[in-house]
XYZ file of C-alpha atoms in Angstrom:
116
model
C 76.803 88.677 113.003
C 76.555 92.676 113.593
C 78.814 95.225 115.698
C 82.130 95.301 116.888
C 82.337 91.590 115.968
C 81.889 91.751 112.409
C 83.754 94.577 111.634
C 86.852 93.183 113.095
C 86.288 89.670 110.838
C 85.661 92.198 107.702
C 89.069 93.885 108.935
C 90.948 90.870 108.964
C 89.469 89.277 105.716
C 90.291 92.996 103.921
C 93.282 92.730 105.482
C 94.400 89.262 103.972
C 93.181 89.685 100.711
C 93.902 93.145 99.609
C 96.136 94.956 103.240
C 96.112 98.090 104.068
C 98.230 101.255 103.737
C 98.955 104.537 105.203
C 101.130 107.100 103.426
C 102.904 109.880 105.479
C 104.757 112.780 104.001
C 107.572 114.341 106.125
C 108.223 118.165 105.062
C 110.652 120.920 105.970
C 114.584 121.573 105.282
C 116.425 118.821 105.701
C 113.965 116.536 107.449
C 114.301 113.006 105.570
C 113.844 109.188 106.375
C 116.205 106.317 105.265
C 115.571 102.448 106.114
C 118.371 100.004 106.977
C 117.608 96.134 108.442
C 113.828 96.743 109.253
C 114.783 100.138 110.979
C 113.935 103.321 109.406
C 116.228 106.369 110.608
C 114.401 109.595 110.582
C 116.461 113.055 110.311
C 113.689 115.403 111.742
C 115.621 118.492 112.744
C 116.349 117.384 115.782
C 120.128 116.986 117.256
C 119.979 113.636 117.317
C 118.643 110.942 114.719
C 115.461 108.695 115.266
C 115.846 105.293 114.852
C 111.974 103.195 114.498
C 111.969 99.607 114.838
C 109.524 98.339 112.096
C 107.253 95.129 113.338
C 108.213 91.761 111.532
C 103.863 91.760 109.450
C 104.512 95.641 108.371
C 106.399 96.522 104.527
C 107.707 100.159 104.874
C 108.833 101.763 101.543
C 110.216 104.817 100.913
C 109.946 107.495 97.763
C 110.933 110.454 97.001
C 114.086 110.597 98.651
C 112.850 109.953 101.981
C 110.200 112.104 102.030
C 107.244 109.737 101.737
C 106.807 107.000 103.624
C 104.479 104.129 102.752
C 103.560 101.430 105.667
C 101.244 98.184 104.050
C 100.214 95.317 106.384
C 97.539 92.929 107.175
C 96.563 94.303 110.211
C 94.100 97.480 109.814
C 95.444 98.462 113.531
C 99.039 97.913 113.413
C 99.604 99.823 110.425
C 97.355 102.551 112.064
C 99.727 101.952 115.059
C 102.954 102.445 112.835
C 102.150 105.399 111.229
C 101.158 107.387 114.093
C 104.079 106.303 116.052
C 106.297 107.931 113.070
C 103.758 110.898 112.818
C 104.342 111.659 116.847
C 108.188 112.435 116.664
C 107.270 115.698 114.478
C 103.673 116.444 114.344
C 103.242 119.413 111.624
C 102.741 122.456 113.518
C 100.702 125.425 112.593
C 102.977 128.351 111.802
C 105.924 126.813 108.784
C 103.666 123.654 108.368
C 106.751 121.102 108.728
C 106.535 117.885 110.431
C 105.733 114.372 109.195
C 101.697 114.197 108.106
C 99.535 111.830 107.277
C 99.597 112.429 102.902
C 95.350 113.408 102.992
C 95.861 115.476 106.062
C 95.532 119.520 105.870
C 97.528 121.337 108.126
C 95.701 124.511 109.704
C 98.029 127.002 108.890
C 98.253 130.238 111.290
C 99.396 133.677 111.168
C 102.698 134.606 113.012
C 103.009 137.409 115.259
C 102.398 140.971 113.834
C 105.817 143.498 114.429
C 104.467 146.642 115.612
């Protein structure tokens, strides 16, 4: 077996026997997570809170305070799927660097605008 095929049995079997995991950081003032009944609760700045149903095969921990978030599952895609899901509400932008990242990512950092 070669392709698509057998890297989808190798993800499963990898999956079963060791899982996989995906680590985001969320940074800025302020911005935190907290996790009640399989439901994490972001605080991202915004005026409202978030509120992210976790699926029943995905283990979300949190450390730090809130401000790393940990998502282990079987299933190499649905964990993928998790974390960007979180990541989307607050992508880190380019000028402060906040926003929720993925904990290997590097944020292109830009200059602001110069006052003449």
């Amino acid at each position: 077996i070669h392709g698509l095929v057998r890297s989808l049995i190798q993800n499963m079997v990898i999956g079963v026997s060791k899982g996989f995991v995906k680590q985001l950081e969320i940074q800025g003032v302020g911005f935190k997570a907290t996790m009640a009944n399989k439901k994490i609760t972001l605080n991202l700045g915004y005026s409202h809170e978030i509120v992210y149903p976790v699926p029943d095969s995905i283990v979300v921990t949190l450390e730090d305070g809130g401000t790393k978030i940990k998502i282990e599952g079987p299933d190499k895609q649905l964990v993928g799927k998790v974390a960007s899901e979180i990541r989307s509400f607050y992508p880190p932008e380019p000028y402060k660097g906040k926003g929720v990242r993925y904990s290997d990512e590097q944020v292109k950092r830009k200059e602001g605008k110069t006052v003449q």
